[in-house]
mmCIF file of C-alpha atoms and ligand atoms in Angstrom:
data_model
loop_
_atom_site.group_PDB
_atom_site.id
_atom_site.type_symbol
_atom_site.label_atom_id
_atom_site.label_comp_id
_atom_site.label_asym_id
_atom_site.label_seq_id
_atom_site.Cartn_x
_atom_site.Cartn_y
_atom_site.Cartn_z
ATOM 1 C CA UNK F 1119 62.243 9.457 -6.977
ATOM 2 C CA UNK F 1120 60.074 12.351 -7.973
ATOM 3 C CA UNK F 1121 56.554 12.740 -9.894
ATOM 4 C CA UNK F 1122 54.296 9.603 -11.230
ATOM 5 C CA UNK F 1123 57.320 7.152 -11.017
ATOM 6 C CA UNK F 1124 57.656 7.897 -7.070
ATOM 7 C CA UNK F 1125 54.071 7.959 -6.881
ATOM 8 C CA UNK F 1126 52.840 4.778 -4.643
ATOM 9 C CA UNK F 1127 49.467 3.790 -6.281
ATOM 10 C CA UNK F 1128 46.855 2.385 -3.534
ATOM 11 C CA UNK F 1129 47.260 -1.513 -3.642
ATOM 12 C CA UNK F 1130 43.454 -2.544 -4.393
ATOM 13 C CA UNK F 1131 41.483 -5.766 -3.660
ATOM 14 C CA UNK F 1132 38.551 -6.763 -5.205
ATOM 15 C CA UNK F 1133 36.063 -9.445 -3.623
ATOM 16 C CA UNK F 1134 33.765 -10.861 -6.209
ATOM 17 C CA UNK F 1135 36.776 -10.475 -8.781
ATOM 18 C CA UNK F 1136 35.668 -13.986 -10.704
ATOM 19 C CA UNK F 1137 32.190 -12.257 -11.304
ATOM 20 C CA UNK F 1138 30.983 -9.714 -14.437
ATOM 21 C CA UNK F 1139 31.605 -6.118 -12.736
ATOM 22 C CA UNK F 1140 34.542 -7.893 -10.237
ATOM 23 C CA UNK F 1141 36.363 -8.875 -13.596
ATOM 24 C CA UNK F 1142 36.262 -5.612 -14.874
ATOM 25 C CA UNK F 1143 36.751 -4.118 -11.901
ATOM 26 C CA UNK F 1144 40.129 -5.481 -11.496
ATOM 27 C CA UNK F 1145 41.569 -4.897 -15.124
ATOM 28 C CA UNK F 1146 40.349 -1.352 -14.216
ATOM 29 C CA UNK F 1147 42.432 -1.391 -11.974
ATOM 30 C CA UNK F 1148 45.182 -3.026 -13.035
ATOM 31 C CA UNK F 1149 45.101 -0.517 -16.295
ATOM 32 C CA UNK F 1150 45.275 1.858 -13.560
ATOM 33 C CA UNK F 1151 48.696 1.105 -12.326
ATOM 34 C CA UNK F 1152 47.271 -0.435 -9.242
ATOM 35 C CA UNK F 1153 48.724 -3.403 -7.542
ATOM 36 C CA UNK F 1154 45.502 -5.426 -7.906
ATOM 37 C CA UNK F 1155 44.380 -8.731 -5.569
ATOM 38 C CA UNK F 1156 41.589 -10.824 -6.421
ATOM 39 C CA UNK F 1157 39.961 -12.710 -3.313
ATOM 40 C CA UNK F 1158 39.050 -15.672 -4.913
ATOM 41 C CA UNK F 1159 36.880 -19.108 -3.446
ATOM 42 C CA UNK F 1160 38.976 -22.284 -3.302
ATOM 43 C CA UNK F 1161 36.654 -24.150 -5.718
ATOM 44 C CA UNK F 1162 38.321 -21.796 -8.645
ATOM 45 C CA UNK F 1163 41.897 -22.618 -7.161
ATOM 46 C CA UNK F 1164 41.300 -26.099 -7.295
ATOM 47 C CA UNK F 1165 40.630 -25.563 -11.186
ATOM 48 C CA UNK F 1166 44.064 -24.136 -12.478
ATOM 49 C CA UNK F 1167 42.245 -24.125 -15.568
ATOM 50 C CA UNK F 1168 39.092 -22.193 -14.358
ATOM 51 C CA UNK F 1169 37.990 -19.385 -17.523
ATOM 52 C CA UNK F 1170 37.470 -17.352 -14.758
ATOM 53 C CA UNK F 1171 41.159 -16.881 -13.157
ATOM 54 C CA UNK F 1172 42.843 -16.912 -16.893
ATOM 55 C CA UNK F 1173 41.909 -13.218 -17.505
ATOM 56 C CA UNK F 1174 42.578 -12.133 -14.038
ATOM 57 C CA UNK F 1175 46.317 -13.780 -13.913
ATOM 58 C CA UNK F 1176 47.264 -12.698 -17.729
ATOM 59 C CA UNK F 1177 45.963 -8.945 -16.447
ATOM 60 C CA UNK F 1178 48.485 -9.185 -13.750
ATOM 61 C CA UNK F 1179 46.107 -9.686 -10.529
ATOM 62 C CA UNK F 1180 47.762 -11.404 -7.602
ATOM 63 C CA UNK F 1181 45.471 -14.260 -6.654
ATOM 64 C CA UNK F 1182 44.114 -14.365 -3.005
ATOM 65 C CA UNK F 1183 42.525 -17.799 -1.353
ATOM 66 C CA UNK F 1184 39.456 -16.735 0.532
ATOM 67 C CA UNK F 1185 35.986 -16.545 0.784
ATOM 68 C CA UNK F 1186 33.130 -13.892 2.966
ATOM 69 C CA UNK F 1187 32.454 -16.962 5.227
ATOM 70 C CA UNK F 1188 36.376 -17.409 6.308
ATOM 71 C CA UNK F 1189 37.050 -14.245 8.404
ATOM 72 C CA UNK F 1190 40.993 -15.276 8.268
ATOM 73 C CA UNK F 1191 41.475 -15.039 5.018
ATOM 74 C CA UNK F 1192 39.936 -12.065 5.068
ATOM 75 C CA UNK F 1193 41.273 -10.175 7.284
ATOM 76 C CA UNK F 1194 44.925 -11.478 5.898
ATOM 77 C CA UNK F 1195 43.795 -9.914 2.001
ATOM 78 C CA UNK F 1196 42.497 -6.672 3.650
ATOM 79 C CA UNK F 1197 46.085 -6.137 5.573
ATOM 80 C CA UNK F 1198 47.625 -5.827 2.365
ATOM 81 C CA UNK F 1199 45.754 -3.171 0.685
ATOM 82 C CA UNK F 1200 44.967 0.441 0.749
ATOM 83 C CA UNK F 1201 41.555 -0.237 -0.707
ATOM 84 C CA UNK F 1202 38.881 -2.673 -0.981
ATOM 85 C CA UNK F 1203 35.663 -3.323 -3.625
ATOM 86 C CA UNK F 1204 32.960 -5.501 -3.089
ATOM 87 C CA UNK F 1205 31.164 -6.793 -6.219
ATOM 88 C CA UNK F 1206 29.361 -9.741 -4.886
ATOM 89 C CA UNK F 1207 25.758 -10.613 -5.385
ATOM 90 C CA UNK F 1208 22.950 -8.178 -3.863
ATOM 91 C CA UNK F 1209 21.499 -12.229 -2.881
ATOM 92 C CA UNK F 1210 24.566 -11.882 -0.605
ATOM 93 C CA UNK F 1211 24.774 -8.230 0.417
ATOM 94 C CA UNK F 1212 24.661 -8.786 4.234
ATOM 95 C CA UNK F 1213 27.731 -11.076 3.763
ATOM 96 C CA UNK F 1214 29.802 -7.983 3.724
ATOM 97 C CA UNK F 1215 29.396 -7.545 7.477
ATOM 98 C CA UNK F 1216 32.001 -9.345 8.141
ATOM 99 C CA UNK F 1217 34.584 -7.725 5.412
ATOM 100 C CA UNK F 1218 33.481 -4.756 7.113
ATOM 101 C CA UNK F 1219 34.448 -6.520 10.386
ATOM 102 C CA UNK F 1220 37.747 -7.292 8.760
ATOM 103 C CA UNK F 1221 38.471 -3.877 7.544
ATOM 104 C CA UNK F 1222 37.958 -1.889 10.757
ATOM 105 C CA UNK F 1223 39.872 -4.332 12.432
ATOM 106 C CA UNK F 1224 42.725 -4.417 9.803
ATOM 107 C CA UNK F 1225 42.976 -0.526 9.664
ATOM 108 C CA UNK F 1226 44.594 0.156 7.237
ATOM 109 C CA UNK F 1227 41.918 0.602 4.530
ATOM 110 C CA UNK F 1228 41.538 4.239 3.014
ATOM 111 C CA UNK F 1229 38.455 3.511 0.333
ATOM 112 C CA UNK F 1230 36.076 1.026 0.847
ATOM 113 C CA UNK F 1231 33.561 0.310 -2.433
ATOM 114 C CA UNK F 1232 30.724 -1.792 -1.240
ATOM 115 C CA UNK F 1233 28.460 -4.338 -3.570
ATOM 116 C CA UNK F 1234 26.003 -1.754 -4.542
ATOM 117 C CA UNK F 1235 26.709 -0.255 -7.899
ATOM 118 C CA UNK F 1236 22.892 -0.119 -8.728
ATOM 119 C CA UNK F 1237 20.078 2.682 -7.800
ATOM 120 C CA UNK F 1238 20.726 4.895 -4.673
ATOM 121 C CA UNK F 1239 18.937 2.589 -2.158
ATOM 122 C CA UNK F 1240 17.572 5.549 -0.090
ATOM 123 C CA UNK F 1241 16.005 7.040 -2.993
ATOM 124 C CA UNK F 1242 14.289 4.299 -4.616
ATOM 125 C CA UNK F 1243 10.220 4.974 -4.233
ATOM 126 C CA UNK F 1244 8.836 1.895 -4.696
ATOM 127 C CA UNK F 1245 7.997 0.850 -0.920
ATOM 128 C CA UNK F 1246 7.945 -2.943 0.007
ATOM 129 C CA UNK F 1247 7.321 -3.991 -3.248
ATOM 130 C CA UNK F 1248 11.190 -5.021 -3.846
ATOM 131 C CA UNK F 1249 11.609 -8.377 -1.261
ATOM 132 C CA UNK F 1250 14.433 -6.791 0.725
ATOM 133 C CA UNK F 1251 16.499 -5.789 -1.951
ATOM 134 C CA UNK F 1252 17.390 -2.261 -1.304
ATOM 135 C CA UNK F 1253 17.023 -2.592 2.315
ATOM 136 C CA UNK F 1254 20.250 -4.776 2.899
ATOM 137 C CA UNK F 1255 22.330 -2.366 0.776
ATOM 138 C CA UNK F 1256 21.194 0.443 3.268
ATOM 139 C CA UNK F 1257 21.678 -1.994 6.195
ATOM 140 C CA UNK F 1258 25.315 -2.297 4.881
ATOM 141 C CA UNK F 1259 25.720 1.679 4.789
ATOM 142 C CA UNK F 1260 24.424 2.108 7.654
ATOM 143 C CA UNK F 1261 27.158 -0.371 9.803
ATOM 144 C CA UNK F 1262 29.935 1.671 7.204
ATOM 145 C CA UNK F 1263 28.850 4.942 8.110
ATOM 146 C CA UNK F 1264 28.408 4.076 11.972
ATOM 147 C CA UNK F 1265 32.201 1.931 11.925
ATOM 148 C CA UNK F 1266 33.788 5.310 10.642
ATOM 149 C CA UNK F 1267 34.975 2.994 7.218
ATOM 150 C CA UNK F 1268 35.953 5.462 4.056
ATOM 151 C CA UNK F 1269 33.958 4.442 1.676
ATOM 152 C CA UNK F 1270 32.351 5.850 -1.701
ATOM 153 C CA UNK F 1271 28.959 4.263 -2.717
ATOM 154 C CA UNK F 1272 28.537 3.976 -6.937
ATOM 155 C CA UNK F 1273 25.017 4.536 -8.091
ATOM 156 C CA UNK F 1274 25.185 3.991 -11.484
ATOM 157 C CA UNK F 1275 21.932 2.591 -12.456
ATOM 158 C CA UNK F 1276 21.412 0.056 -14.867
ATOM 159 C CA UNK F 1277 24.051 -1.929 -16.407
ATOM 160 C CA UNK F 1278 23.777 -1.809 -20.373
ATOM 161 C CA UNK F 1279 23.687 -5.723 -20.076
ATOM 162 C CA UNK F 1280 20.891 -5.411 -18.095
ATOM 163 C CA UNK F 1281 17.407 -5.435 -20.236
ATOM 164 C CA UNK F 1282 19.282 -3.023 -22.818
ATOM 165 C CA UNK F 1283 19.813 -6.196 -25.034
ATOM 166 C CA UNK F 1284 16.027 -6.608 -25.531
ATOM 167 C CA UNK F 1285 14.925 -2.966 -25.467
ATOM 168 C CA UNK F 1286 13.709 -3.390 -21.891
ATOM 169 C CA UNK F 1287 11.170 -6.277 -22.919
ATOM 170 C CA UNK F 1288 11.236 -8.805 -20.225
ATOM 171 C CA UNK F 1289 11.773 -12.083 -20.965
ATOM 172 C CA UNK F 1290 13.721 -11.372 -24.149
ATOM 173 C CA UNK F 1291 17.709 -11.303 -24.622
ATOM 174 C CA UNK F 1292 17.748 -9.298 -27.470
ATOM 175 C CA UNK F 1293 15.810 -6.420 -29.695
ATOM 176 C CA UNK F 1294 11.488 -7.751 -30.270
ATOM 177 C CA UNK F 1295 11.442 -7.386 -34.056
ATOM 178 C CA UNK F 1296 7.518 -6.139 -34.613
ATOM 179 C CA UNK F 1297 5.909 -4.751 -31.429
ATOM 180 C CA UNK F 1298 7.274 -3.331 -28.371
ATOM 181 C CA UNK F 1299 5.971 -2.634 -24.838
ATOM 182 C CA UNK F 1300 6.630 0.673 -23.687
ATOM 183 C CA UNK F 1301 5.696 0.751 -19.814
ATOM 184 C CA UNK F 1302 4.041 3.570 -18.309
ATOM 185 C CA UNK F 1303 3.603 7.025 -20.942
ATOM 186 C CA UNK F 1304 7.098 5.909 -21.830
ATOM 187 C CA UNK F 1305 8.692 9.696 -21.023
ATOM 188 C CA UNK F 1306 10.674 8.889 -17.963
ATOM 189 C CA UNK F 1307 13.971 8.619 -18.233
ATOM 190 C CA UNK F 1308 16.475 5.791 -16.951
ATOM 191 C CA UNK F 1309 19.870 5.625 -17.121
ATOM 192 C CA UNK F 1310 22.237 2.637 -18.633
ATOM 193 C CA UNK F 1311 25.811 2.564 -18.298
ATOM 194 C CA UNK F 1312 28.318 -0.408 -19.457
ATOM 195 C CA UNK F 1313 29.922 -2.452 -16.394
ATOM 196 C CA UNK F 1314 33.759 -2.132 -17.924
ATOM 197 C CA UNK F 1315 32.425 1.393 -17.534
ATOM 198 C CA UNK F 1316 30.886 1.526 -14.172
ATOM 199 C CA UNK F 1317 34.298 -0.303 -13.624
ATOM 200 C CA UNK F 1318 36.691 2.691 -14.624
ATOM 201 C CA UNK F 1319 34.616 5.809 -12.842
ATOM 202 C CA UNK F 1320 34.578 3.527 -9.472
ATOM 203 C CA UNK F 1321 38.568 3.040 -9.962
ATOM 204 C CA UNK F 1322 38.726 6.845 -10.449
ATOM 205 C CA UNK F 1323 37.121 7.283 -7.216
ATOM 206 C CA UNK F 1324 39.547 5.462 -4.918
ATOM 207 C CA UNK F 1325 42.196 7.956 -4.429
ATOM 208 C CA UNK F 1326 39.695 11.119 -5.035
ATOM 209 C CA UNK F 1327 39.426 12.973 -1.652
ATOM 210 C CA UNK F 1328 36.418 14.516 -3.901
ATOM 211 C CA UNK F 1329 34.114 11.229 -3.573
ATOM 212 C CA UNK F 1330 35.057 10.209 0.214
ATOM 213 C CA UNK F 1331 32.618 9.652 1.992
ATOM 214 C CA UNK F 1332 30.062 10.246 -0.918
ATOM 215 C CA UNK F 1333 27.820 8.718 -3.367
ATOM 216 C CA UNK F 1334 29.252 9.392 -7.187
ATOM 217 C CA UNK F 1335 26.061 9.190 -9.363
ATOM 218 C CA UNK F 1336 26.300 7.712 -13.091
ATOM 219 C CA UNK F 1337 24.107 9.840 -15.499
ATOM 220 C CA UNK F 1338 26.490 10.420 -18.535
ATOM 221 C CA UNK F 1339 25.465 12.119 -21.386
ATOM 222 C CA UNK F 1340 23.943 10.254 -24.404
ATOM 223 C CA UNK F 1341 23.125 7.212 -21.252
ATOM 224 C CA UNK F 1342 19.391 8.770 -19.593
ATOM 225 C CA UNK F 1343 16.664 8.120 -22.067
ATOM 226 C CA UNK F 1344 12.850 7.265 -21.896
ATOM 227 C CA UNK F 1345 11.635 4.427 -23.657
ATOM 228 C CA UNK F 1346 10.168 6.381 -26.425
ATOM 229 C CA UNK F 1347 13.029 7.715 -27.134
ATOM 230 C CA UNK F 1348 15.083 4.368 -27.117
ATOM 231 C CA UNK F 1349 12.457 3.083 -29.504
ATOM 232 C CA UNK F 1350 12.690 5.985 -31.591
ATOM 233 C CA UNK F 1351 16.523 5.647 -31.498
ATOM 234 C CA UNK F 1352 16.191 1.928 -32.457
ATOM 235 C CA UNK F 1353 13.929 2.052 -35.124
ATOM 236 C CA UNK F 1354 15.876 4.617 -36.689
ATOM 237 C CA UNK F 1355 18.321 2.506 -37.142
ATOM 238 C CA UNK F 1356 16.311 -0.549 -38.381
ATOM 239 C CA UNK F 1357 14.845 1.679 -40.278
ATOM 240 C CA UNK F 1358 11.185 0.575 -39.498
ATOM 241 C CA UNK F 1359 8.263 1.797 -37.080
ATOM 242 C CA UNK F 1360 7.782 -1.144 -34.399
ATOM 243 C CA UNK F 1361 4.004 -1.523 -33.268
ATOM 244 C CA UNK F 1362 4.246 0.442 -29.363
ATOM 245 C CA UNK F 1363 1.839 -1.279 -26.888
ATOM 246 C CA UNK F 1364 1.749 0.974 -23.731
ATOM 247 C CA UNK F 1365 1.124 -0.706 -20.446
ATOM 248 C CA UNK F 1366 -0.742 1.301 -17.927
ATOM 249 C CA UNK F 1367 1.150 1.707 -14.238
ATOM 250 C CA UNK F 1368 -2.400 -0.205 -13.438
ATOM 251 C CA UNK F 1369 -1.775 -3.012 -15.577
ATOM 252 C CA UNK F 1370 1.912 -3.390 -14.969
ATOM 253 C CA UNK F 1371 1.395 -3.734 -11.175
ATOM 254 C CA UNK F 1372 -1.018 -6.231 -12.065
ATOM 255 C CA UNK F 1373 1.692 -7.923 -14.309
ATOM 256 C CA UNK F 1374 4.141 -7.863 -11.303
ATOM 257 C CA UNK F 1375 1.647 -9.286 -8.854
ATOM 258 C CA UNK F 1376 0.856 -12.564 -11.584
ATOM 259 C CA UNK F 1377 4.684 -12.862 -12.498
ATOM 260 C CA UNK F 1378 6.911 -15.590 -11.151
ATOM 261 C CA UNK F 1379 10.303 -14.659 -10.234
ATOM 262 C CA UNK F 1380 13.109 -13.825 -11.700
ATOM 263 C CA UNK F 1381 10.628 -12.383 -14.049
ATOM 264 C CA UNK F 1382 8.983 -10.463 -11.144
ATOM 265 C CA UNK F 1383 12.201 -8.465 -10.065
ATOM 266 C CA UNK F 1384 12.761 -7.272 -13.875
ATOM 267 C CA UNK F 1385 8.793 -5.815 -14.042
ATOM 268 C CA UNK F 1386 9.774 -4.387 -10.480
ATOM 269 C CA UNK F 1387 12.814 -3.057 -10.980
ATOM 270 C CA UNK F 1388 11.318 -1.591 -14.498
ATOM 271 C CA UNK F 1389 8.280 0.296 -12.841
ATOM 272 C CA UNK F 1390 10.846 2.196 -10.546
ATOM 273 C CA UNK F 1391 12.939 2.807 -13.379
ATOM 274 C CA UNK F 1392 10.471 4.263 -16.160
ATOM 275 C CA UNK F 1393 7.297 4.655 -14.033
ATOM 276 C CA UNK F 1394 8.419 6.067 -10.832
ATOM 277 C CA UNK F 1395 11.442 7.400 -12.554
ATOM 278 C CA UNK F 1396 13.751 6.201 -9.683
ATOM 279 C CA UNK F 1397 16.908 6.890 -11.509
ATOM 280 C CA UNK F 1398 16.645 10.665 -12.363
ATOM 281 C CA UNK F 1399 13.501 12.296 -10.604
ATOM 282 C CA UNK F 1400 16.049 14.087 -7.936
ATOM 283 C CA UNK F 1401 18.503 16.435 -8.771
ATOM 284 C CA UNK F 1402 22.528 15.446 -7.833
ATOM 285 C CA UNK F 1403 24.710 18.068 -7.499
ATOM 286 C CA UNK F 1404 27.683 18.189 -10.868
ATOM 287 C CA UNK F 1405 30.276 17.325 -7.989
ATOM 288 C CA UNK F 1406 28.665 13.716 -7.419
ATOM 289 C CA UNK F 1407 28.560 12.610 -10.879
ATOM 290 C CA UNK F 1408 31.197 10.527 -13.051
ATOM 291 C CA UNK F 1409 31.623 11.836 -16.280
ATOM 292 C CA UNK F 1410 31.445 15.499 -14.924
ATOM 293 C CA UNK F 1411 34.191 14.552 -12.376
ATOM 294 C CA UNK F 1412 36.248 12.486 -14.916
ATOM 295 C CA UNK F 1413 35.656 14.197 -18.299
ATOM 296 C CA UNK F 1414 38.640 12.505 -19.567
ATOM 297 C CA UNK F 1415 36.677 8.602 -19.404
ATOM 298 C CA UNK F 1416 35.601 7.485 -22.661
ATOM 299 C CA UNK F 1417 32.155 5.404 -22.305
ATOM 300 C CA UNK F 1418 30.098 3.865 -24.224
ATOM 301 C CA UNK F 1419 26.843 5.832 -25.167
ATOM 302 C CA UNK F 1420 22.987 4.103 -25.595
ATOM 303 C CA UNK F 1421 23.429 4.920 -29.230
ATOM 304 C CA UNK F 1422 26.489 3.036 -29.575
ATOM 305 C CA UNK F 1423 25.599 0.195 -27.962
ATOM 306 C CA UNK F 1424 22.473 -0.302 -30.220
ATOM 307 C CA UNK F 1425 24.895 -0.327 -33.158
ATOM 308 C CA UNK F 1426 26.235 -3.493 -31.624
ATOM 309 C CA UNK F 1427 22.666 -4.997 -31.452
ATOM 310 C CA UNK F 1428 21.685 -4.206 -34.584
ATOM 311 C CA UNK F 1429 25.047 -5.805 -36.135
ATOM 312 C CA UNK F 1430 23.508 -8.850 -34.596
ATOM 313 C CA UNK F 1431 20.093 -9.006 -35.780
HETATM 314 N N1 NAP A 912 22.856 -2.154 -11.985
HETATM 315 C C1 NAP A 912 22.619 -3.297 -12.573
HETATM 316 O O1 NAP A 912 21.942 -3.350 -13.611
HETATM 317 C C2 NAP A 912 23.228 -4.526 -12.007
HETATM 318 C C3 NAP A 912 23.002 -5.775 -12.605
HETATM 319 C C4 NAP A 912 23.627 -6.905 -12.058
HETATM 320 C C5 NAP A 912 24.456 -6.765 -10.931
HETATM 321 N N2 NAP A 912 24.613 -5.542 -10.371
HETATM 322 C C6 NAP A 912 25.515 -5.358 -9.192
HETATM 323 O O2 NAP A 912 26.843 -5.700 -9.555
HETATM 324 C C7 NAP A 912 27.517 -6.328 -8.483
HETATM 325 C C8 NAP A 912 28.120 -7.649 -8.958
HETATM 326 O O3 NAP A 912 27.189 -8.366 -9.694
HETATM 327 P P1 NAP A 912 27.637 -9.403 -10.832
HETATM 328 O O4 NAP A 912 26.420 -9.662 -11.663
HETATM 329 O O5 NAP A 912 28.907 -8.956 -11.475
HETATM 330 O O6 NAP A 912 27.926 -10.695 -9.945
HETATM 331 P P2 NAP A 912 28.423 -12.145 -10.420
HETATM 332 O O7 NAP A 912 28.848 -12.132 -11.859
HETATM 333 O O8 NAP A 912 27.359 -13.101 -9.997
HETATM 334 O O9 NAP A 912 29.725 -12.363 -9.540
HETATM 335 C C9 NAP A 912 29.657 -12.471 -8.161
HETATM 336 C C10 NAP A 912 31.036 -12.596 -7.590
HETATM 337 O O10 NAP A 912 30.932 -12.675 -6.162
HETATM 338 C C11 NAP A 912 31.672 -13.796 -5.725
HETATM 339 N N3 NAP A 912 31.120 -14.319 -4.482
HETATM 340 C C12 NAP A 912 29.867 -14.775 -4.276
HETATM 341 N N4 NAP A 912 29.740 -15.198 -3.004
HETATM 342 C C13 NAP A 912 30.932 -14.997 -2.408
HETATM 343 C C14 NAP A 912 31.436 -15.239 -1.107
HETATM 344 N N5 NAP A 912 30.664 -15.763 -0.171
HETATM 345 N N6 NAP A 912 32.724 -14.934 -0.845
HETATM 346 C C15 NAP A 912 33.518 -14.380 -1.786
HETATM 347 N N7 NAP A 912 33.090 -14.132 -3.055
HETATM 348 C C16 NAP A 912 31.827 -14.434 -3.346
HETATM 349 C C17 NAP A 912 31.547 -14.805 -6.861
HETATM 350 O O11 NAP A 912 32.540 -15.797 -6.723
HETATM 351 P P3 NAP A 912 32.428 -17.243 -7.466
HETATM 352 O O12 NAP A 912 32.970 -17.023 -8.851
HETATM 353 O O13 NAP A 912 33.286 -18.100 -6.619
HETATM 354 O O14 NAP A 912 30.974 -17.627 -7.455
HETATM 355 C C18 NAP A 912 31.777 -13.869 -8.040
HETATM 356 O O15 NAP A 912 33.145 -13.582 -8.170
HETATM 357 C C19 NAP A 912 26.512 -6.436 -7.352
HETATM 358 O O16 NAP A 912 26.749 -5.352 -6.479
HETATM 359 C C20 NAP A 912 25.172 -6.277 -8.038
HETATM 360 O O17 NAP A 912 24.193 -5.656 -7.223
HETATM 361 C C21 NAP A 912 24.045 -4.431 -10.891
#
């Protein structure tokens, strides 16, 4: 055999495949060419009916049995694969120690994609103020890096389905319709990127000597915008001026000190993004990011996914 049909494609596995980005991580995959396994806990197995295995079995995933708490099983999934992605909870970042354990002693693994797909962790600028969160992810790299594990770490920033839906108003799941907080001058520029996105640009990554050992960043084109301009973008398509509040960096720490969680992460995680600018005040080199590396993925821009909001106010 000769060319793409004698090509082997990496055999992939995918912890956390039941979850948002897992799920689209493995019909990434799987769209791919990829032989695709999906560790998944026995309390979906025991539910032939779970909504969550349907997709993965009708893509063409080969179900796994196993779990980060039962070392055999892992160890057994990571034997049969070239590569391995994590997409579990941040909640249960330090889990991965022992799928790390798993993979060095399996050796076989060529890629492994860790649960981070988030900010850089070593960049973020917001000191102790996050509860730990960035810390385990850079507890994780650091047993990767000092294991000798191939890996590539995805930094993609904010996932659209993360405070996009409500124009980055806390507390709301979708667009407010008269007045609007803008936090901080409003200038600084995040970044937003769609998890069946994220999803394709990590899949791209596996088998790219270009991204071993590397971060790839996520700023595409048409994705890193300030808050004024997401308001401006919004409004011109409602075609109406919403009243812009502007909360001081003063008054939004004080916010964040009164707020109970979950509510506390999003102001958090909001002040790094548009106050402290977190996701774009350092420059990354064109070879570390996605859509300059794989020109040829489609994604979906801010401005189309505000079309889809406004179809549904
Ligand atoms: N950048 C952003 O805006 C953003 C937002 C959210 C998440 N994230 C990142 O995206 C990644 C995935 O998040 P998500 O929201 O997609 O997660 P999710 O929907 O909550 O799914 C989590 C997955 O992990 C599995 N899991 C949990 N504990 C496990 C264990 N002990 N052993 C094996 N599997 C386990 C779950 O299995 P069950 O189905 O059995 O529970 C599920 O499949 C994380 O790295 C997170 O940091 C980023």
């Amino acid at each position: 055999m000769s060319g793409e049909a004698g090509r082997t494609r990496s055999r992939v596995l995918v912890v956390g495949a039941t979850g948002r980005l897992g799920g689209s991580l493995a019909r990434a995959s799987l769209a791919a060419g990829h032989p695709t396994f999906a560790l998944v806990r026995p309390h979906h197995l025991a539910r032939p009916d779970s909504p969550h295995l349907e997709p993965l079995v009708a893509a063409g995933a080969t179900l796994l049995e196993g779990s980060l708490e039962d070392y055999p099983s892992l160890l057994e999934a990571v034997r049969q694969v070239d590569v391995v992605i994590c997409a579990v909870p941040t909640k249960q970042a330090l889990e991965q120690k022992s799928l790390i354990r798993a993979i060095k002693e399996a050796g076989c693994v060529r890629r492994f994609i860790p649960a981070e797909f988030g900010l850089d962790p070593t960049k973020v600028q917001i000191g102790e103020m996050d509860y730990g969160f960035y810390e385990k992810k850079i507890e994780v790299r650091r047993l990767i890096e000092s294991e000798c594990i191939p890996h590539t770490y995805i930094c993609c920033n904010f996932f659209m389905r993360y405070l996009l839906p409500s124009l980055v108003q806390p507390g709301l799941d979708s667009p407010p319709k008269d007045g609007i907080k803008i936090f901080g001058e409003g200038n600084t520029k995040g970044v937003f990127v769609k998890e069946s996105d994220v999803a394709k640009f990590t899949i791209c990554t596996i088998e790219d000597p270009r991204t071993l050992n590397k971060t790839l960043y996520l700023r595409p084109p048409g994705n890193v915008c300030s808050m004024n301009e997401l308001v401006d973008l919004w409004e011109t398509k409602i075609n109406k001026s919403l009243k812009r509040t502007y909360v001081t960096e003063e008054q939004l720490l004080t916010e964040i000190h009164d707020a109970p969680f979950p509510l506390k992460m999003d102001l958090i995680f909001i002040y790094s993004a548009f106050v402290k600018g977190d996701h774009t005040y350092f420059e990354i080199d064109s070879s570390t990011e996605g859509t300059q590396l794989y020109p040829h993925v489609n994604y979906t821009t801010v401005n189309e996914y505000l079309d889809s909001l406004v179809q549904n106010i």
